Short mmCIF file of C-alpha atoms in Angstrom, two decimals:
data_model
loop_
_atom_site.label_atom_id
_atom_site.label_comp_id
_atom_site.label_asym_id
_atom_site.label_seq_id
_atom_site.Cartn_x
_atom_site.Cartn_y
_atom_site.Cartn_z
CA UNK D 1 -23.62 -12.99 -22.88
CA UNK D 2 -27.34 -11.87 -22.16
CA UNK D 3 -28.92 -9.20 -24.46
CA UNK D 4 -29.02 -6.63 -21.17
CA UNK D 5 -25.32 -6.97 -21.66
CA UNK D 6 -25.16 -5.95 -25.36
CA UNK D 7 -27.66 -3.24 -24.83
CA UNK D 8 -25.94 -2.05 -21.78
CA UNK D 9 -22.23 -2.33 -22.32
CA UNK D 10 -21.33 0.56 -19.66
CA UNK D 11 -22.44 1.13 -16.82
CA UNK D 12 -20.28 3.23 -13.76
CA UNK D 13 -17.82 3.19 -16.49
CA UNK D 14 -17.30 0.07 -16.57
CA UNK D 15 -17.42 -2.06 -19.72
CA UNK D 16 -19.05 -4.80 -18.40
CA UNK D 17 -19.45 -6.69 -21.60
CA UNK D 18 -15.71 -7.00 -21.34
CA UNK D 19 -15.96 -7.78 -17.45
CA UNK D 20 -17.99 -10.75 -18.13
CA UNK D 21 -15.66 -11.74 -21.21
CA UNK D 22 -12.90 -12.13 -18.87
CA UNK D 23 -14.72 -13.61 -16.52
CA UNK D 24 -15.51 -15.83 -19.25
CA UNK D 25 -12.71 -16.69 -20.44
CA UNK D 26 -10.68 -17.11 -16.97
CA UNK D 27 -13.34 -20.06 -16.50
CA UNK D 28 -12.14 -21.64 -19.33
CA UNK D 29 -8.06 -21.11 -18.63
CA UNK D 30 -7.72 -20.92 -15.38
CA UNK D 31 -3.85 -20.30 -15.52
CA UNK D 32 -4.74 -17.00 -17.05
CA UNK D 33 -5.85 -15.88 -13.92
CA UNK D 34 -1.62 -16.16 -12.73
CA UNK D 35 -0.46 -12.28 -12.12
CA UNK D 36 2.82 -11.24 -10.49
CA UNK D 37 2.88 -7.47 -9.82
CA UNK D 38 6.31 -6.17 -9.02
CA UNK D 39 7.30 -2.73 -7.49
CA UNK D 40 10.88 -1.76 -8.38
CA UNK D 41 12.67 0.93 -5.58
CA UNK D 42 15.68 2.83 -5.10
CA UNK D 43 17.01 4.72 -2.13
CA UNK D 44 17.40 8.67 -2.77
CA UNK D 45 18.48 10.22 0.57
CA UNK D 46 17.47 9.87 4.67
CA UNK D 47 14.22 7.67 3.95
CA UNK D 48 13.33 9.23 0.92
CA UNK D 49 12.67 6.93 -1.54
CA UNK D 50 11.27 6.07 -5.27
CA UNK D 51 9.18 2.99 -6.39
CA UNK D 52 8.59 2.47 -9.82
CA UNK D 53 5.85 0.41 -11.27
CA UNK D 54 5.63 -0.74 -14.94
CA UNK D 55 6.11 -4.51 -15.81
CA UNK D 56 3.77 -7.30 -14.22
CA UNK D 57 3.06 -10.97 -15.51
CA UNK D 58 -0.44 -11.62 -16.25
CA UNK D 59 -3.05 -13.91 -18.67
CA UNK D 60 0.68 -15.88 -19.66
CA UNK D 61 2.78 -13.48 -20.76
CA UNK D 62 5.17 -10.29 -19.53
CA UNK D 63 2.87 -7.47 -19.72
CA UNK D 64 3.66 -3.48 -18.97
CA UNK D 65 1.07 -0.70 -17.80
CA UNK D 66 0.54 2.21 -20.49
CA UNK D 67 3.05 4.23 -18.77
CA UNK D 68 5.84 4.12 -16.03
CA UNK D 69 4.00 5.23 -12.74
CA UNK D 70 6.62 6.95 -10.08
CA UNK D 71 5.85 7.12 -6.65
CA UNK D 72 7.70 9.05 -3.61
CA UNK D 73 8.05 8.18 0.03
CA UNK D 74 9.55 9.50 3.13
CA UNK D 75 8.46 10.29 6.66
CA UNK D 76 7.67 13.81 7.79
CA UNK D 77 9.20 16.34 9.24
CA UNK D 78 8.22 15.20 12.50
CA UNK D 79 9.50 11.81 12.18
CA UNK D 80 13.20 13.06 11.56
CA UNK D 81 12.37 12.87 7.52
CA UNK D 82 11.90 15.64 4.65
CA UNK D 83 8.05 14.91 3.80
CA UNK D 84 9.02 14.20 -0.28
CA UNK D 85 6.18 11.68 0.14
CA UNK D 86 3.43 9.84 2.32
CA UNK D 87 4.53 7.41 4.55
CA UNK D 88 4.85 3.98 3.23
CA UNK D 89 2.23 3.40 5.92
CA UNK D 90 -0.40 5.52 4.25
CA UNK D 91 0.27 4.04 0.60
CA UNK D 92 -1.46 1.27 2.44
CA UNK D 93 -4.41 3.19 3.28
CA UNK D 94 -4.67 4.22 -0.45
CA UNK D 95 -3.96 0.55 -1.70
CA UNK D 96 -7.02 -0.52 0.75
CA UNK D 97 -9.17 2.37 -0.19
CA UNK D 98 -8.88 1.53 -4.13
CA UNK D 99 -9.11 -1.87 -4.10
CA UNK D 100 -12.48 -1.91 -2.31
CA UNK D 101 -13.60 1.22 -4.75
CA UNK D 102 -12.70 -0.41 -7.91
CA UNK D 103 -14.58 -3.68 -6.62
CA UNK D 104 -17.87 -1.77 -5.67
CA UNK D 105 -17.55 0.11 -9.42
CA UNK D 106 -17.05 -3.60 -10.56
CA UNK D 107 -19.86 -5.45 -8.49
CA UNK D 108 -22.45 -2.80 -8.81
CA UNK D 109 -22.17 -2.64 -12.91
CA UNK D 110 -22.61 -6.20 -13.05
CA UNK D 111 -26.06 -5.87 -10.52
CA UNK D 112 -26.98 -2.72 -12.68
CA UNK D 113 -26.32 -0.38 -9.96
CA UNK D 114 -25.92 3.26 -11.09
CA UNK D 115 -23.53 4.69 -8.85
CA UNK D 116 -23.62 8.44 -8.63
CA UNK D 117 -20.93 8.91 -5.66
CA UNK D 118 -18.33 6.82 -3.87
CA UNK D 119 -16.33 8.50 -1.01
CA UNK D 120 -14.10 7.06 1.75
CA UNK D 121 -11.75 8.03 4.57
CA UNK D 122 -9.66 5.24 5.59
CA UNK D 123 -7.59 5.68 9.01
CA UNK D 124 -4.83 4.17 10.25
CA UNK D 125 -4.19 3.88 14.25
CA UNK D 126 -0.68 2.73 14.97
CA UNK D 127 1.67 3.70 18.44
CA UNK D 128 4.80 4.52 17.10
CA UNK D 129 6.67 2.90 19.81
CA UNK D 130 6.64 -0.22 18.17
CA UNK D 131 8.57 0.63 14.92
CA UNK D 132 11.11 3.13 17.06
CA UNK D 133 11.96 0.04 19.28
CA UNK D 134 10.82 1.78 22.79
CA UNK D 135 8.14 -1.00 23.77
CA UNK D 136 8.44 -4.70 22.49
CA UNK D 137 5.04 -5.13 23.44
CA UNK D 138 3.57 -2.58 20.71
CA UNK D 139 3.22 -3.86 17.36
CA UNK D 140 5.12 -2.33 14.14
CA UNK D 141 1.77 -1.64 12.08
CA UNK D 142 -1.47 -0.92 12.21
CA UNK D 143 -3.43 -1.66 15.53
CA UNK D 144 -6.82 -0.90 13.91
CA UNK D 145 -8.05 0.15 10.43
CA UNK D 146 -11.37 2.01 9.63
CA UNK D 147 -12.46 2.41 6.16
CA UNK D 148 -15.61 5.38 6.46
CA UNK D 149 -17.86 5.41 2.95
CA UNK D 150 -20.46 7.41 1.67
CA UNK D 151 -22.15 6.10 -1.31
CA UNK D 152 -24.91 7.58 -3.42
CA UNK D 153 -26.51 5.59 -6.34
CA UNK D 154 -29.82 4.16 -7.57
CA UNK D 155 -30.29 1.27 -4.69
CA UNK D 156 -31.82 1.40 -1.52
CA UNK D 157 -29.28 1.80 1.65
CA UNK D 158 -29.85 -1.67 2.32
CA UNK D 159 -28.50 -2.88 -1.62
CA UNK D 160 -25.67 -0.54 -1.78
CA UNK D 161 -24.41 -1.30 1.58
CA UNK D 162 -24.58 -5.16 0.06
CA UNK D 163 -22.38 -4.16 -2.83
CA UNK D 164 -19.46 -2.34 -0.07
CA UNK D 165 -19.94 -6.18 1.27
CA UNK D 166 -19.47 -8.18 -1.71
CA UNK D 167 -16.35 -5.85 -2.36
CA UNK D 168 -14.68 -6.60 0.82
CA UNK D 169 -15.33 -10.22 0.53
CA UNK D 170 -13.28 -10.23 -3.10
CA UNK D 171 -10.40 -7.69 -2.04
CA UNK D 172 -6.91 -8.54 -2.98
CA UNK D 173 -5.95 -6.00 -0.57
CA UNK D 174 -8.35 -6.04 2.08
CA UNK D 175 -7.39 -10.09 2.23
CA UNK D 176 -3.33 -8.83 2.01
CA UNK D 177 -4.23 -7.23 5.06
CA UNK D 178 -6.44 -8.50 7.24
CA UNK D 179 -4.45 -12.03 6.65
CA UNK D 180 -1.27 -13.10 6.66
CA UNK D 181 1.06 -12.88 3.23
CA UNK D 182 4.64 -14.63 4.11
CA UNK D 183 7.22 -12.12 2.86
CA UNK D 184 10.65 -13.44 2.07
CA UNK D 185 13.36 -10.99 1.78
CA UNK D 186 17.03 -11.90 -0.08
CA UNK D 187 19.71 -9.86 -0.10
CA UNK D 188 22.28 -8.83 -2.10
CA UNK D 189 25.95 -6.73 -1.43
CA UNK D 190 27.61 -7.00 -4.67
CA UNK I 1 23.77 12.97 22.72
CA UNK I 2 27.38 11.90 22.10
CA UNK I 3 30.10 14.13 20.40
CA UNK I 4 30.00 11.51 17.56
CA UNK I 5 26.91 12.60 16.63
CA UNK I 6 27.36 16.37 16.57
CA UNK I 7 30.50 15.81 14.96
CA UNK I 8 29.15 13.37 12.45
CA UNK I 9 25.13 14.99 12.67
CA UNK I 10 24.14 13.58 9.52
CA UNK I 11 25.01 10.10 7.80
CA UNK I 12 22.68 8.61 4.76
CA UNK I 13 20.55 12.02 4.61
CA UNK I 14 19.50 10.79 8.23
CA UNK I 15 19.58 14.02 10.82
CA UNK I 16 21.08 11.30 13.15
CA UNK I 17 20.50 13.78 16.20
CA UNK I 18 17.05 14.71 15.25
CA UNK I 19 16.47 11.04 14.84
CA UNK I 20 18.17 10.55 18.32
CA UNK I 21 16.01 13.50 20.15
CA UNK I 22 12.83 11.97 18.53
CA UNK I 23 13.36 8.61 20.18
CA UNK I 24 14.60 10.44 23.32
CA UNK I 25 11.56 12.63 23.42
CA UNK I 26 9.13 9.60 22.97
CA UNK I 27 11.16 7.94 26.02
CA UNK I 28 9.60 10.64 27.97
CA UNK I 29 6.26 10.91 26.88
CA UNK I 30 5.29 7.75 25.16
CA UNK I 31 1.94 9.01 24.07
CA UNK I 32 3.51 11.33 21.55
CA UNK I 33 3.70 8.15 19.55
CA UNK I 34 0.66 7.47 18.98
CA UNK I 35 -0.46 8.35 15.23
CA UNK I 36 -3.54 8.18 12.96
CA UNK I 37 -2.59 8.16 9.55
CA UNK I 38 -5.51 8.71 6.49
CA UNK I 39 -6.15 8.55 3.14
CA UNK I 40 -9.42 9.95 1.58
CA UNK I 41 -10.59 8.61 -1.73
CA UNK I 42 -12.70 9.31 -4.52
CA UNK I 43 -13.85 7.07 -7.01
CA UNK I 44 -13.84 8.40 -10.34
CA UNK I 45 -14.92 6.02 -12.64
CA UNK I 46 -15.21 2.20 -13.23
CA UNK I 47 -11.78 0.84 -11.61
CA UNK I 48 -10.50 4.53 -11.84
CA UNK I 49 -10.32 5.88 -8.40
CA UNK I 50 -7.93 8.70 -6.55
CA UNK I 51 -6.88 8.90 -2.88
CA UNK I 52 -5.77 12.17 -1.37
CA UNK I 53 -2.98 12.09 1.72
CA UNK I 54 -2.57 15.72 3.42
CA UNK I 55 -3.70 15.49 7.29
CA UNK I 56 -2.93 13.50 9.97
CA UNK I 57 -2.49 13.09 13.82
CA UNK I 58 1.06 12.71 15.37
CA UNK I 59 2.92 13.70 18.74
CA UNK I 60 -0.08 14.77 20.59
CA UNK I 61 -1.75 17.10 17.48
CA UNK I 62 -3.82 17.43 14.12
CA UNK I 63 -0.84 17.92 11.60
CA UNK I 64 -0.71 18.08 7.84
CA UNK I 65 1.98 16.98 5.39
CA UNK I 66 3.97 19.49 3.51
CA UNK I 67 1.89 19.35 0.91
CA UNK I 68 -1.33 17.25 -0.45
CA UNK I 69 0.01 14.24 -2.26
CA UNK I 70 -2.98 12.59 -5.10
CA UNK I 71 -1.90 8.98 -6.29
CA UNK I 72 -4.45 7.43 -8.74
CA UNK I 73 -5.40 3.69 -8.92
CA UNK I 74 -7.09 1.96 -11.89
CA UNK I 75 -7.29 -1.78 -13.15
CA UNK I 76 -5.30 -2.35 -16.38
CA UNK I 77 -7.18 -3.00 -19.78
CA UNK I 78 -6.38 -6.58 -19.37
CA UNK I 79 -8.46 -6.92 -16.27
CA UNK I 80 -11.49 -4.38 -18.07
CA UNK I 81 -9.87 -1.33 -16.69
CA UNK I 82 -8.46 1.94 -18.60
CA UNK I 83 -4.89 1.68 -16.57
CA UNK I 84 -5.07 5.61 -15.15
CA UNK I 85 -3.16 4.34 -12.64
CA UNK I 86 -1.50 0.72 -10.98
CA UNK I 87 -3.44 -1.44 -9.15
CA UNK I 88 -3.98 -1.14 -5.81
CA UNK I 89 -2.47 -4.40 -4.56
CA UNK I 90 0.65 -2.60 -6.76
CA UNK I 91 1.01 0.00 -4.22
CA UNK I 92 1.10 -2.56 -1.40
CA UNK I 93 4.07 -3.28 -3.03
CA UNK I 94 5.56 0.06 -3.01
CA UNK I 95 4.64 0.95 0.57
CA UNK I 96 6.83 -2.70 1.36
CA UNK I 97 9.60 -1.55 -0.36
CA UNK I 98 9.44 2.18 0.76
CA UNK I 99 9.35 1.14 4.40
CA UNK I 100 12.10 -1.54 4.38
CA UNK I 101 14.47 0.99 3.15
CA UNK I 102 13.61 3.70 4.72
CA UNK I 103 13.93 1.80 8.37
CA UNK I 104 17.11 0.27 6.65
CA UNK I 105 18.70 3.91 6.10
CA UNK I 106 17.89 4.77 9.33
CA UNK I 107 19.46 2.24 11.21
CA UNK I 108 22.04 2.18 9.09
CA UNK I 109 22.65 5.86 9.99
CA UNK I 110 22.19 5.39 13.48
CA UNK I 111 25.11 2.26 13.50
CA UNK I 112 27.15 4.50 11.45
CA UNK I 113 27.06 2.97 8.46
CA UNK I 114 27.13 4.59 5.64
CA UNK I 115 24.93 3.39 2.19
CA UNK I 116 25.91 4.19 -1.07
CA UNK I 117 22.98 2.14 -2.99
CA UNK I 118 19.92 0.81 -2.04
CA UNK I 119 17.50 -0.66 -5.13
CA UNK I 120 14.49 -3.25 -4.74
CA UNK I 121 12.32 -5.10 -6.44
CA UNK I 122 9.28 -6.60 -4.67
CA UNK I 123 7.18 -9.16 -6.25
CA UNK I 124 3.82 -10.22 -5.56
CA UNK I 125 2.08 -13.16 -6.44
CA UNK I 126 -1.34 -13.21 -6.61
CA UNK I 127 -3.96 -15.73 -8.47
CA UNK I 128 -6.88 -13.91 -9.78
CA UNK I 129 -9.27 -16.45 -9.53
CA UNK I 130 -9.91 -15.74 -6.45
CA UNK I 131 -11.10 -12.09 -6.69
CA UNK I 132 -12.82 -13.06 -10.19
CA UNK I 133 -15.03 -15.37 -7.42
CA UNK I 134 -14.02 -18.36 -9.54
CA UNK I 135 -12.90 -20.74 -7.17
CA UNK I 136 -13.26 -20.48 -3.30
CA UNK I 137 -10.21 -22.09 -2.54
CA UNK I 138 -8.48 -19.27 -3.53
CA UNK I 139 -7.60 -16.37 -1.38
CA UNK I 140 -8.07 -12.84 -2.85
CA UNK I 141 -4.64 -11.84 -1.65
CA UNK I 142 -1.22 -11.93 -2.27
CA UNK I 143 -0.07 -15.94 -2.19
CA UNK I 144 3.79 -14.56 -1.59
CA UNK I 145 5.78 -11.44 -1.65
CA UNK I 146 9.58 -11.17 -2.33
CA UNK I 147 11.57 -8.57 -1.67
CA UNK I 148 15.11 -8.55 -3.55
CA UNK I 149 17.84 -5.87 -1.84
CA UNK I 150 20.93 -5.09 -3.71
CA UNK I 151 23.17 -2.75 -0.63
CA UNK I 152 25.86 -0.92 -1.41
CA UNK I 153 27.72 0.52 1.66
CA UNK I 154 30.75 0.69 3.69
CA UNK I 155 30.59 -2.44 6.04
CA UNK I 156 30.63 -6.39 5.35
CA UNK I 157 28.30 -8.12 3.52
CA UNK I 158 26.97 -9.68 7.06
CA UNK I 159 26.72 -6.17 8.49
CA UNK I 160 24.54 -5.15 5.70
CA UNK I 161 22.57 -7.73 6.01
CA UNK I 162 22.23 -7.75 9.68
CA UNK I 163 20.95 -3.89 8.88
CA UNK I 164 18.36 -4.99 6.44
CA UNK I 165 16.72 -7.67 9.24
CA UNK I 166 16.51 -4.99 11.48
CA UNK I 167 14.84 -3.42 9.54
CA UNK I 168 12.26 -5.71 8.80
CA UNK I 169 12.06 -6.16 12.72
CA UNK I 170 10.97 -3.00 12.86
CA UNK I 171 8.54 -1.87 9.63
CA UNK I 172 5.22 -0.94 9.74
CA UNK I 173 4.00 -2.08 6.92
CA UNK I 174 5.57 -5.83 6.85
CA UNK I 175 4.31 -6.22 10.29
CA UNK I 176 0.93 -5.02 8.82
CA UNK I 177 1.19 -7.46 5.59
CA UNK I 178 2.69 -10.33 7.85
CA UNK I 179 0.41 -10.34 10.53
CA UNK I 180 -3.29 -9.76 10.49
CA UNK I 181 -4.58 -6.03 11.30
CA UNK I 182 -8.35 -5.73 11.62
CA UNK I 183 -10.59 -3.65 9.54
CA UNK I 184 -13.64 -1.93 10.43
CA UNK I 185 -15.96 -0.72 7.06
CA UNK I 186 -18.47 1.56 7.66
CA UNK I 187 -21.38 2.75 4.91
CA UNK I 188 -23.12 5.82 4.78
CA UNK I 189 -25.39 6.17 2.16
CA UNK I 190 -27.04 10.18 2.59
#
């Protein structure tokens, strides 16, 4: 750990003295590194429905966030739902949104990048005829995805543009995406 | 629309005959269908970010949800976050699990079915290292996602079953998570 480290513990909020210790100590277990996240869902009504997200497995061991987060979903109004929620289609847009954010927070503490203001818009084109059956040749999801920043912080354009780069190269999400996760689904009729 | 439906006009909280005039109205004008959904995020601080979903585009118009849903996203202390919020490769997870069963009450509605419980739990697998930059050979995404049904409803097991791969023929987001969707990332920087 350098001395700029000790002297400069925060920076964008984030503790990067404690970055670089996990960092740290990841290089030396590598198994640590072995997280499951887990999303837990019931059925409410029409397609309203309720994820819960608390327990995950990381660094060896069963591990639970500080609280029980609740989320809502359902399709508008428009779409023959009752609008209780977004879209499961636009949690994605959030999940892509975030994960970049929190990895340009990340990468620009550990340059020494002051950030001052982070701002995106991410849309989401997709044709509905795929999902609603009406024309095999139209995909289910997203055709195209378009992630819009503005940042303002204490690098030229040409450095802070960099950082949005280095982010998207080390996105859990933006990877989830833009490549293909096999998804197996089991299920169960007690 | 068939006198089963307007006898029978809603099954599983599914308006089955708003459901049916959607997909008959889309038959006619197939442009209708095609949406833009968005999310608009702010970063907050370090990991800590929060996404607003309000407006969208849908059926040939600007449109707005019901009301303006906020969902935050942090990284937990573990990984040198302050846990304000779950991860955003979490909500991945949720918008899986919200979009299988939202499609499967649907269908299941529109084959007359009728569900009495639909719970989830989708896991994600994910290795770290590969964000962290560790080791190359690593993707940054999820390795493998499971999604565990238990169905409850008033046909055989097979039927139910047969509901829930329909389903997945159809959702949004595991085409988008199964098959590759490109992203465009664009950096202002006033």
């Amino acid at each position: 750990m350098t001395t700029t480290q000790v002297n400069d513990p925060t920076r964008n909020g984030v503790d990067t003295a404690t970055l670089f210790a996990t960092l740290d100590a990841v290089k030396q277990a590598p198994d640590a590194a072995n997280f499951q996240f887990r999303a837990h869902n019931q059925w409410l009504s029409g397609t309203h429905n309720r994820s819960t997200i608390t327990d995950y497995y990381g660094v060896g061991t069963e591990r639970s966030h500080q609280r029980t987060f609740v989320f809502d979903a359902d399709h508008p109004a428009v779409l023959a739902g009752q609008d209780h929620g977004p879209t499961p289609a636009e949690f994605v847009l959030h999940a892509l949104a975030a994960c970049l954010t929190a990895g340009l927070a990340n990468i620009a503490a550990a340059r020494r990048v002051t950030l001052t203001q982070v701002r995106s818009t991410v849309t989401g084109d997709i044709d509905l005829n795929g999902i609603l059956g009406l024309n095999p040749e139209v995909r289910n999801g997203y055709q195209q995805l378009t992630v819009r920043f503005t940042i303002k912080g204490d690098a030229p354009a040409d450095k802070l543009r960099e950082l949005v780069a280095q982010s998207q190269a080390h996105s859990a999400v933006y990877d989830t995406i833009t490549n293909r996760v096999p998804v197996t689904i089991e299920v169960d009729t007690p």
